Amino acid sequence: MSASARAKEAVEELKQKNPYYEKYAEKIAKLQKTSPEEFLSRVDTLEKGKKPQKSHKDDPSRNYSELLRPKESLECPDQKAEIPNKKLEDIMKTELLEGKTVDEIRAIWLEYHKTKDVIAAVIPTEQYKLQQNRAKAHPVFVLPIPRSEGFEFIMLQFAANSVHFTPLLCYQVHKENAPECLNIVHYTEYQDKGIVLMRGEYDSQVLNAQEAQCLANQLQLYYGQYSQSKLQLLQTFTNTPESFKHMDVIAELENLKITT
């Protein structure tokens, strides 16, 4: 069977087995057409990861080890010489904020983004510092978002003052060329005043505003707050990915819904 025919067969199998295939069909089809051999190689790797493993029998369908080799174009957040921080002046006139109090800056920032298709927030500097410290040890993780079919997993990766989110299915098929569905940037120009400005741009064909906000909230819960259960999940994912169970992060999300 030719590579092209095998690739077509693999796509049919993905359609049947992965409930989120249709959402990313166009992106996957591009790789299939331009390089069927490469597409098959990545699908084969994905299928191998679905074989049952004795170390986590209750979660036999996922292998997260490959995610610990992040996109080659990104570096860990402490490598600032490699990846420069994004600047506030690139997205708005900073004169609007000059001489303003913290409360005024917060109000202007939120009002400025109210009519834009983005998510925005103002977070305490100490929370941001904790987030960045944890990101150095755990630069890659996966978070769930509720879908009608259950839960879809989104991979996140830190780079300087940005956090890049990619659908897990897209990453497994496209690797370093996987398109982002959300990019969160933290602007630190006012961290000496005790605040950091956050802005997240999302792909509306993949996420809606509520789903993007769900990811942003979980990011803060795992990286910007003191929670032993969430820290343990980060450590397990980074240090012993073969023991990581995706149902544990789903349980954390479900617990959040119950308590809010």
Tab-separated table of N, CA, C and O in Angstrom, residues 200-243:
chain	number	residue	atom	x	y	z
A	200	GLY	N	-4.949	37.515	26.680
A	200	GLY	CA	-4.926	36.255	25.961
A	200	GLY	C	-5.682	36.340	24.652
A	200	GLY	O	-6.868	36.711	24.632
A	201	GLU	N	-5.001	36.023	23.554
A	201	GLU	CA	-5.624	35.995	22.239
A	201	GLU	C	-5.908	34.542	21.865
A	201	GLU	O	-5.017	33.697	21.951
A	202	TYR	N	-7.143	34.263	21.448
A	202	TYR	CA	-7.514	32.877	21.163
A	202	TYR	C	-8.053	32.723	19.747
A	202	TYR	O	-8.553	33.677	19.133
A	203	ASP	N	-7.934	31.505	19.232
A	203	ASP	CA	-8.452	31.153	17.912
A	203	ASP	C	-9.930	30.814	18.072
A	203	ASP	O	-10.278	29.770	18.641
A	204	SER	N	-10.786	31.670	17.575
A	204	SER	CA	-12.227	31.489	17.769
A	204	SER	C	-12.782	30.273	17.028
A	204	SER	O	-13.918	29.867	17.282
A	205	GLN	N	-12.007	29.684	16.118
A	205	GLN	CA	-12.445	28.472	15.438
A	205	GLN	C	-12.202	27.234	16.293
A	205	GLN	O	-12.724	26.158	15.988
A	206	VAL	N	-11.405	27.411	17.352
A	206	VAL	CA	-11.093	26.287	18.238
A	206	VAL	C	-11.683	26.485	19.620
A	206	VAL	O	-12.224	25.555	20.227
A	207	LEU	N	-11.582	27.709	20.141
A	207	LEU	CA	-12.065	28.028	21.485
A	207	LEU	C	-13.047	29.181	21.426
A	207	LEU	O	-12.945	30.060	20.570
A	208	ASN	N	-13.988	29.205	22.373
A	208	ASN	CA	-14.780	30.408	22.587
A	208	ASN	C	-14.202	31.132	23.800
A	208	ASN	O	-13.270	30.652	24.450
A	209	ALA	N	-14.750	32.288	24.118
A	209	ALA	CA	-14.204	33.101	25.207
A	209	ALA	C	-14.263	32.370	26.546
A	209	ALA	O	-13.331	32.451	27.357
A	210	GLN	N	-15.335	31.636	26.774
A	210	GLN	CA	-15.480	30.917	28.040
A	210	GLN	C	-14.428	29.824	28.169
A	210	GLN	O	-13.854	29.618	29.246
A	211	GLU	N	-14.135	29.118	27.084
A	211	GLU	CA	-13.129	28.054	27.121
A	211	GLU	C	-11.729	28.630	27.299
A	211	GLU	O	-10.907	28.060	28.033
A	212	ALA	N	-11.460	29.754	26.645
A	212	ALA	CA	-10.167	30.418	26.821
A	212	ALA	C	-9.999	30.865	28.271
A	212	ALA	O	-8.923	30.720	28.865
A	213	GLN	N	-11.072	31.403	28.862
A	213	GLN	CA	-11.008	31.830	30.256
A	213	GLN	C	-10.834	30.643	31.190
A	213	GLN	O	-10.130	30.741	32.202
A	214	CYS	N	-11.435	29.522	30.846
A	214	CYS	CA	-11.278	28.299	31.641
A	214	CYS	C	-9.808	27.878	31.692
A	214	CYS	O	-9.291	27.508	32.752
A	215	LEU	N	-9.121	27.951	30.566
A	215	LEU	CA	-7.701	27.608	30.524
A	215	LEU	C	-6.877	28.606	31.327
A	215	LEU	O	-5.962	28.215	32.059
A	216	ALA	N	-7.204	29.892	31.204
A	216	ALA	CA	-6.475	30.918	31.953
A	216	ALA	C	-6.658	30.736	33.455
A	216	ALA	O	-5.707	30.889	34.233
A	217	ASN	N	-7.865	30.400	33.867
A	217	ASN	CA	-8.128	30.178	35.295
A	217	ASN	C	-7.344	28.977	35.818
A	217	ASN	O	-6.771	29.021	36.915
A	218	GLN	N	-7.330	27.908	35.043
A	218	GLN	CA	-6.584	26.718	35.469
A	218	GLN	C	-5.082	26.996	35.516
A	218	GLN	O	-4.373	26.488	36.402
A	219	LEU	N	-4.598	27.797	34.573
A	219	LEU	CA	-3.184	28.171	34.579
A	219	LEU	C	-2.819	28.819	35.907
A	219	LEU	O	-1.798	28.489	36.522
A	220	GLN	N	-3.657	29.746	36.367
A	220	GLN	CA	-3.386	30.418	37.635
A	220	GLN	C	-3.478	29.473	38.823
A	220	GLN	O	-2.693	29.565	39.769
A	221	LEU	N	-4.413	28.543	38.762
A	221	LEU	CA	-4.588	27.601	39.866
A	221	LEU	C	-3.402	26.659	40.008
A	221	LEU	O	-2.993	26.312	41.124
A	222	TYR	N	-2.829	26.243	38.884
A	222	TYR	CA	-1.703	25.307	38.927
A	222	TYR	C	-0.367	26.010	39.154
A	222	TYR	O	0.511	25.476	39.836
A	223	TYR	N	-0.212	27.186	38.580
A	223	TYR	CA	1.099	27.832	38.611
A	223	TYR	C	1.171	29.044	39.518
A	223	TYR	O	2.268	29.414	39.953
A	224	GLY	N	0.047	29.681	39.825
A	224	GLY	CA	0.088	30.927	40.571
A	224	GLY	C	-0.482	30.862	41.970
A	224	GLY	O	-0.593	31.900	42.622
A	225	GLN	N	-0.843	29.678	42.443
A	225	GLN	CA	-1.391	29.542	43.789
A	225	GLN	C	-0.751	28.351	44.491
A	225	GLN	O	-0.195	27.466	43.846
A	226	TYR	N	-0.851	28.362	45.810
A	226	TYR	CA	-0.291	27.273	46.600
A	226	TYR	C	-1.346	26.194	46.799
A	226	TYR	O	-2.266	26.336	47.603
A	227	SER	N	-1.230	25.129	46.030
A	227	SER	CA	-2.137	23.976	46.129
A	227	SER	C	-1.287	22.717	46.038
A	227	SER	O	-0.668	22.451	45.009
A	228	GLN	N	-1.250	21.943	47.120
A	228	GLN	CA	-0.395	20.767	47.144
A	228	GLN	C	-0.824	19.733	46.115
A	228	GLN	O	0.017	19.114	45.460
A	229	SER	N	-2.135	19.562	45.934
A	229	SER	CA	-2.602	18.550	44.983
A	229	SER	C	-2.225	18.922	43.549
A	229	SER	O	-1.820	18.059	42.751
A	230	LYS	N	-2.319	20.208	43.211
A	230	LYS	CA	-1.977	20.639	41.854
A	230	LYS	C	-0.470	20.630	41.643
A	230	LYS	O	0.016	20.275	40.556
A	231	LEU	N	0.289	21.011	42.666
A	231	LEU	CA	1.744	20.953	42.557
A	231	LEU	C	2.202	19.510	42.367
A	231	LEU	O	3.115	19.236	41.572
A	232	GLN	N	1.548	18.585	43.049
A	232	GLN	CA	1.892	17.176	42.907
A	232	GLN	C	1.645	16.689	41.481
A	232	GLN	O	2.434	15.919	40.927
A	233	LEU	N	0.568	17.158	40.869
A	233	LEU	CA	0.283	16.771	39.486
A	233	LEU	C	1.335	17.337	38.533
A	233	LEU	O	1.754	16.656	37.586
A	234	LEU	N	1.768	18.574	38.756
A	234	LEU	CA	2.833	19.150	37.941
A	234	LEU	C	4.117	18.330	38.072
A	234	LEU	O	4.791	18.031	37.075
A	235	GLN	N	4.446	17.952	39.288
A	235	GLN	CA	5.667	17.196	39.534
A	235	GLN	C	5.601	15.804	38.903
A	235	GLN	O	6.585	15.329	38.322
A	236	THR	N	4.442	15.176	39.002
A	236	THR	CA	4.282	13.852	38.399
A	236	THR	C	4.420	13.936	36.886
A	236	THR	O	5.114	13.119	36.263
A	237	PHE	N	3.775	14.924	36.282
A	237	PHE	CA	3.826	15.080	34.826
A	237	PHE	C	5.257	15.291	34.348
A	237	PHE	O	5.686	14.715	33.342
A	238	THR	N	6.012	16.116	35.086
A	238	THR	CA	7.372	16.446	34.679
A	238	THR	C	8.357	15.325	34.959
A	238	THR	O	9.201	14.997	34.118
A	239	ASN	N	8.256	14.720	36.147
A	239	ASN	CA	9.280	13.781	36.599
A	239	ASN	C	8.974	12.321	36.282
A	239	ASN	O	9.888	11.546	35.992
A	240	THR	N	7.696	11.953	36.354
A	240	THR	CA	7.315	10.556	36.063
A	240	THR	C	6.066	10.546	35.191
A	240	THR	O	4.980	10.159	35.657
A	241	PRO	N	6.189	10.998	33.939
A	241	PRO	CA	5.007	11.105	33.076
A	241	PRO	C	4.282	9.791	32.856
A	241	PRO	O	3.078	9.790	32.587
A	242	GLU	N	4.994	8.668	32.993
A	242	GLU	CA	4.334	7.371	32.822
A	242	GLU	C	3.329	7.089	33.934
A	242	GLU	O	2.441	6.239	33.790
A	243	SER	N	3.426	7.838	35.041
A	243	SER	CA	2.496	7.658	36.154
A	243	SER	C	1.380	8.707	36.155
A	243	SER	O	0.470	8.645	36.989
